[in-house]
Amino acid sequence: KWNLINRIIAPIKSQPDLSSESGGKSGLGDIVYQGFFTPKGKGNVTWGVGPVLIFPTATDPSLGSGKWSAGPAGIIVAFVKKWVIGGVVYNAWSYAGDKNKPDVNGGVLQYFLNYNLPKAWYLTSSPIVSVNWEAPDKNKWIVPFGAGAGKIFAIGKQKFNGQVSAYWNAVKPEALDGPDWSLRLQLVFLFPKK
């Protein structure tokens, strides 16, 4: 009576560092696994709950937490004519890893709003709002706003979802001289249930 939706995020990151001659760091970030148990059935609304697991796979210390983390996750998706509306939320706590790195107690809310166009194109807004509960009050949140476009396509029998979007950080930690904006290039492998 239940389905399991597996969502694996393997981020390739590039962080410029304008204050040094090195130019910054690029590489693999921490891999995030989310498993959502969703009730079987047809309808315009799907929801699910399950675990989030974060693995310290970053190829450079500045690109990840250095900690093994886990916590609860949830998802809800609604299909309304040409619109897809929903969100994914989780909070994770570290339980092992590099003792020289700070403990993890943080969450993510990624809401999404897609408008489907002809020929499998779509317009999208899916910013990733993040919070670090361990940080001081004025340094907890990153709240971006923005939009982009994407397309569902196939190479052979494999289906993909490709997307490009840009986001401006309306709220960011005061203590960090972090970026004002981000560019997301996303390629999702799709394995639809037959």
PDB file of N, CA and C in Angstrom, residues 20-73:
ATOM      1  N   SER A  20      41.548  35.431  -2.497  1.00  0.00           N
ATOM      2  CA  SER A  20      42.825  34.730  -2.640  1.00  0.00           C
ATOM      3  C   SER A  20      43.142  34.507  -4.107  1.00  0.00           C
ATOM      4  N   GLU A  21      44.391  34.163  -4.373  1.00  0.00           N
ATOM      5  CA  GLU A  21      44.823  33.937  -5.747  1.00  0.00           C
ATOM      6  C   GLU A  21      44.382  32.577  -6.266  1.00  0.00           C
ATOM      7  N   SER A  22      43.951  31.686  -5.360  1.00  0.00           N
ATOM      8  CA  SER A  22      43.567  30.341  -5.781  1.00  0.00           C
ATOM      9  C   SER A  22      42.296  30.353  -6.628  1.00  0.00           C
ATOM     10  N   GLY A  23      41.484  31.383  -6.471  1.00  0.00           N
ATOM     11  CA  GLY A  23      40.253  31.483  -7.247  1.00  0.00           C
ATOM     12  C   GLY A  23      39.085  30.728  -6.674  1.00  0.00           C
ATOM     13  N   GLY A  24      39.279  29.922  -5.622  1.00  0.00           N
ATOM     14  CA  GLY A  24      38.184  29.210  -4.996  1.00  0.00           C
ATOM     15  C   GLY A  24      38.340  27.710  -5.077  1.00  0.00           C
ATOM     16  N   LYS A  25      37.249  27.013  -4.740  1.00  0.00           N
ATOM     17  CA  LYS A  25      37.252  25.551  -4.703  1.00  0.00           C
ATOM     18  C   LYS A  25      36.102  25.021  -5.533  1.00  0.00           C
ATOM     19  N   SER A  26      36.338  23.867  -6.169  1.00  0.00           N
ATOM     20  CA  SER A  26      35.301  23.178  -6.936  1.00  0.00           C
ATOM     21  C   SER A  26      35.410  21.687  -6.660  1.00  0.00           C
ATOM     22  N   GLY A  27      34.275  21.016  -6.671  1.00  0.00           N
ATOM     23  CA  GLY A  27      34.287  19.568  -6.478  1.00  0.00           C
ATOM     24  C   GLY A  27      32.954  19.064  -5.977  1.00  0.00           C
ATOM     25  N   LEU A  28      32.960  17.821  -5.532  1.00  0.00           N
ATOM     26  CA  LEU A  28      31.763  17.170  -5.013  1.00  0.00           C
ATOM     27  C   LEU A  28      31.477  17.664  -3.602  1.00  0.00           C
ATOM     28  N   GLY A  29      30.214  17.976  -3.326  1.00  0.00           N
ATOM     29  CA  GLY A  29      29.793  18.331  -1.974  1.00  0.00           C
ATOM     30  C   GLY A  29      29.309  17.096  -1.230  1.00  0.00           C
ATOM     31  N   ASP A  30      28.674  17.282  -0.093  1.00  0.00           N
ATOM     32  CA  ASP A  30      28.115  16.171   0.678  1.00  0.00           C
ATOM     33  C   ASP A  30      26.898  15.590  -0.050  1.00  0.00           C
ATOM     34  N   ILE A  31      26.844  14.264  -0.158  1.00  0.00           N
ATOM     35  CA  ILE A  31      25.715  13.591  -0.804  1.00  0.00           C
ATOM     36  C   ILE A  31      24.563  13.513   0.188  1.00  0.00           C
ATOM     37  N   VAL A  32      23.355  13.838  -0.285  1.00  0.00           N
ATOM     38  CA  VAL A  32      22.137  13.825   0.532  1.00  0.00           C
ATOM     39  C   VAL A  32      21.189  12.764  -0.026  1.00  0.00           C
ATOM     40  N   TYR A  33      20.741  11.844   0.842  1.00  0.00           N
ATOM     41  CA  TYR A  33      19.723  10.850   0.454  1.00  0.00           C
ATOM     42  C   TYR A  33      18.447  11.157   1.215  1.00  0.00           C
ATOM     43  N   GLN A  34      17.329  11.181   0.491  1.00  0.00           N
ATOM     44  CA  GLN A  34      16.013  11.312   1.108  1.00  0.00           C
ATOM     45  C   GLN A  34      15.153  10.151   0.628  1.00  0.00           C
ATOM     46  N   GLY A  35      14.523   9.451   1.559  1.00  0.00           N
ATOM     47  CA  GLY A  35      13.621   8.352   1.227  1.00  0.00           C
ATOM     48  C   GLY A  35      12.227   8.687   1.716  1.00  0.00           C
ATOM     49  N   PHE A  36      11.275   8.786   0.788  1.00  0.00           N
ATOM     50  CA  PHE A  36       9.914   9.183   1.149  1.00  0.00           C
ATOM     51  C   PHE A  36       8.955   8.005   0.960  1.00  0.00           C
ATOM     52  N   PHE A  37       8.294   7.585   2.040  1.00  0.00           N
ATOM     53  CA  PHE A  37       7.247   6.586   1.950  1.00  0.00           C
ATOM     54  C   PHE A  37       5.944   7.323   1.650  1.00  0.00           C
ATOM     55  N   THR A  38       5.333   6.998   0.490  1.00  0.00           N
ATOM     56  CA  THR A  38       4.110   7.679   0.056  1.00  0.00           C
ATOM     57  C   THR A  38       2.995   6.656  -0.119  1.00  0.00           C
ATOM     58  N   PRO A  39       1.774   7.005   0.264  1.00  0.00           N
ATOM     59  CA  PRO A  39       0.672   6.061   0.083  1.00  0.00           C
ATOM     60  C   PRO A  39       0.360   5.863  -1.397  1.00  0.00           C
ATOM     61  N   LYS A  40       0.076   4.597  -1.764  1.00  0.00           N
ATOM     62  CA  LYS A  40      -0.310   4.314  -3.143  1.00  0.00           C
ATOM     63  C   LYS A  40      -1.696   4.887  -3.385  1.00  0.00           C
ATOM     64  N   GLY A  41      -1.987   5.150  -4.628  1.00  0.00           N
ATOM     65  CA  GLY A  41      -3.297   5.686  -4.983  1.00  0.00           C
ATOM     66  C   GLY A  41      -3.155   6.799  -5.978  1.00  0.00           C
ATOM     67  N   LYS A  42      -4.256   7.099  -6.613  1.00  0.00           N
ATOM     68  CA  LYS A  42      -4.257   8.159  -7.607  1.00  0.00           C
ATOM     69  C   LYS A  42      -4.943   9.372  -7.025  1.00  0.00           C
ATOM     70  N   GLY A  43      -4.489  10.518  -7.451  1.00  0.00           N
ATOM     71  CA  GLY A  43      -5.053  11.760  -6.967  1.00  0.00           C
ATOM     72  C   GLY A  43      -4.156  12.905  -7.362  1.00  0.00           C
ATOM     73  N   ASN A  44      -4.609  14.107  -7.068  1.00  0.00           N
ATOM     74  CA  ASN A  44      -3.849  15.293  -7.437  1.00  0.00           C
ATOM     75  C   ASN A  44      -2.838  15.721  -6.383  1.00  0.00           C
ATOM     76  N   VAL A  45      -2.875  15.080  -5.216  1.00  0.00           N
ATOM     77  CA  VAL A  45      -1.944  15.437  -4.140  1.00  0.00           C
ATOM     78  C   VAL A  45      -1.222  14.174  -3.666  1.00  0.00           C
ATOM     79  N   THR A  46       0.095  14.272  -3.580  1.00  0.00           N
ATOM     80  CA  THR A  46       0.921  13.180  -3.064  1.00  0.00           C
ATOM     81  C   THR A  46       1.733  13.721  -1.897  1.00  0.00           C
ATOM     82  N   TRP A  47       1.846  12.927  -0.847  1.00  0.00           N
ATOM     83  CA  TRP A  47       2.663  13.328   0.297  1.00  0.00           C
ATOM     84  C   TRP A  47       3.499  12.128   0.732  1.00  0.00           C
ATOM     85  N   GLY A  48       4.570  12.405   1.476  1.00  0.00           N
ATOM     86  CA  GLY A  48       5.404  11.326   1.964  1.00  0.00           C
ATOM     87  C   GLY A  48       6.282  11.783   3.114  1.00  0.00           C
ATOM     88  N   VAL A  49       6.721  10.819   3.913  1.00  0.00           N
ATOM     89  CA  VAL A  49       7.637  11.071   5.021  1.00  0.00           C
ATOM     90  C   VAL A  49       8.700   9.987   5.022  1.00  0.00           C
ATOM     91  N   GLY A  50       9.848  10.317   5.630  1.00  0.00           N
ATOM     92  CA  GLY A  50      10.927   9.342   5.706  1.00  0.00           C
ATOM     93  C   GLY A  50      12.187   9.977   6.242  1.00  0.00           C
ATOM     94  N   PRO A  51      13.325   9.295   6.042  1.00  0.00           N
ATOM     95  CA  PRO A  51      14.589   9.812   6.583  1.00  0.00           C
ATOM     96  C   PRO A  51      15.354  10.656   5.575  1.00  0.00           C
ATOM     97  N   VAL A  52      16.231  11.502   6.117  1.00  0.00           N
ATOM     98  CA  VAL A  52      17.283  12.151   5.335  1.00  0.00           C
ATOM     99  C   VAL A  52      18.604  11.697   5.931  1.00  0.00           C
ATOM    100  N   LEU A  53      19.535  11.332   5.059  1.00  0.00           N
ATOM    101  CA  LEU A  53      20.872  10.921   5.462  1.00  0.00           C
ATOM    102  C   LEU A  53      21.871  11.770   4.680  1.00  0.00           C
ATOM    103  N   ILE A  54      22.834  12.358   5.376  1.00  0.00           N
ATOM    104  CA  ILE A  54      23.835  13.202   4.720  1.00  0.00           C
ATOM    105  C   ILE A  54      25.207  12.578   4.961  1.00  0.00           C
ATOM    106  N   PHE A  55      25.918  12.320   3.854  1.00  0.00           N
ATOM    107  CA  PHE A  55      27.208  11.645   3.889  1.00  0.00           C
ATOM    108  C   PHE A  55      28.333  12.656   3.629  1.00  0.00           C
ATOM    109  N   PRO A  56      29.418  12.639   4.415  1.00  0.00           N
ATOM    110  CA  PRO A  56      30.502  13.613   4.248  1.00  0.00           C
ATOM    111  C   PRO A  56      31.425  13.231   3.083  1.00  0.00           C
ATOM    112  N   THR A  57      30.945  13.460   1.868  1.00  0.00           N
ATOM    113  CA  THR A  57      31.662  13.049   0.655  1.00  0.00           C
ATOM    114  C   THR A  57      32.376  14.204  -0.034  1.00  0.00           C
ATOM    115  N   ALA A  58      32.382  15.382   0.563  1.00  0.00           N
ATOM    116  CA  ALA A  58      32.968  16.557  -0.090  1.00  0.00           C
ATOM    117  C   ALA A  58      34.442  16.319  -0.403  1.00  0.00           C
ATOM    118  N   THR A  59      34.846  16.732  -1.593  1.00  0.00           N
ATOM    119  CA  THR A  59      36.235  16.561  -2.023  1.00  0.00           C
ATOM    120  C   THR A  59      37.157  17.645  -1.464  1.00  0.00           C
ATOM    121  N   ASP A  60      36.592  18.672  -0.839  1.00  0.00           N
ATOM    122  CA  ASP A  60      37.373  19.719  -0.184  1.00  0.00           C
ATOM    123  C   ASP A  60      36.631  20.088   1.103  1.00  0.00           C
ATOM    124  N   PRO A  61      37.335  20.334   2.201  1.00  0.00           N
ATOM    125  CA  PRO A  61      36.653  20.653   3.466  1.00  0.00           C
ATOM    126  C   PRO A  61      35.706  21.847   3.383  1.00  0.00           C
ATOM    127  N   SER A  62      35.977  22.811   2.495  1.00  0.00           N
ATOM    128  CA  SER A  62      35.118  23.993   2.393  1.00  0.00           C
ATOM    129  C   SER A  62      33.813  23.703   1.656  1.00  0.00           C
ATOM    130  N   LEU A  63      33.694  22.518   1.045  1.00  0.00           N
ATOM    131  CA  LEU A  63      32.500  22.190   0.257  1.00  0.00           C
ATOM    132  C   LEU A  63      31.512  21.298   1.005  1.00  0.00           C
ATOM    133  N   GLY A  64      31.821  20.951   2.258  1.00  0.00           N
ATOM    134  CA  GLY A  64      30.917  20.087   3.014  1.00  0.00           C
ATOM    135  C   GLY A  64      31.084  20.267   4.509  1.00  0.00           C
ATOM    136  N   SER A  65      30.276  19.515   5.263  1.00  0.00           N
ATOM    137  CA  SER A  65      30.249  19.660   6.722  1.00  0.00           C
ATOM    138  C   SER A  65      31.291  18.806   7.428  1.00  0.00           C
ATOM    139  N   GLY A  66      31.774  17.745   6.779  1.00  0.00           N
ATOM    140  CA  GLY A  66      32.691  16.820   7.432  1.00  0.00           C
ATOM    141  C   GLY A  66      32.014  15.928   8.456  1.00  0.00           C
ATOM    142  N   LYS A  67      30.683  15.903   8.443  1.00  0.00           N
ATOM    143  CA  LYS A  67      29.912  15.155   9.442  1.00  0.00           C
ATOM    144  C   LYS A  67      28.906  14.208   8.782  1.00  0.00           C
ATOM    145  N   TRP A  68      28.678  13.075   9.440  1.00  0.00           N
ATOM    146  CA  TRP A  68      27.572  12.172   9.103  1.00  0.00           C
ATOM    147  C   TRP A  68      26.351  12.714   9.829  1.00  0.00           C
ATOM    148  N   SER A  69      25.243  12.901   9.108  1.00  0.00           N
ATOM    149  CA  SER A  69      24.043  13.499   9.713  1.00  0.00           C
ATOM    150  C   SER A  69      22.793  12.752   9.273  1.00  0.00           C
ATOM    151  N   ALA A  70      21.743  12.853  10.087  1.00  0.00           N
ATOM    152  CA  ALA A  70      20.471  12.196   9.773  1.00  0.00           C
ATOM    153  C   ALA A  70      19.335  12.941  10.452  1.00  0.00           C
ATOM    154  N   GLY A  71      18.110  12.712   9.952  1.00  0.00           N
ATOM    155  CA  GLY A  71      16.926  13.323  10.534  1.00  0.00           C
ATOM    156  C   GLY A  71      15.683  12.981   9.743  1.00  0.00           C
ATOM    157  N   PRO A  72      14.549  13.615  10.089  1.00  0.00           N
ATOM    158  CA  PRO A  72      13.287  13.357   9.391  1.00  0.00           C
ATOM    159  C   PRO A  72      13.131  14.267   8.166  1.00  0.00           C
ATOM    160  N   ALA A  73      12.364  13.774   7.185  1.00  0.00           N
ATOM    161  CA  ALA A  73      12.096  14.537   5.961  1.00  0.00           C
ATOM    162  C   ALA A  73      10.647  14.347   5.549  1.00  0.00           C
TER     163      ALA A  73
END
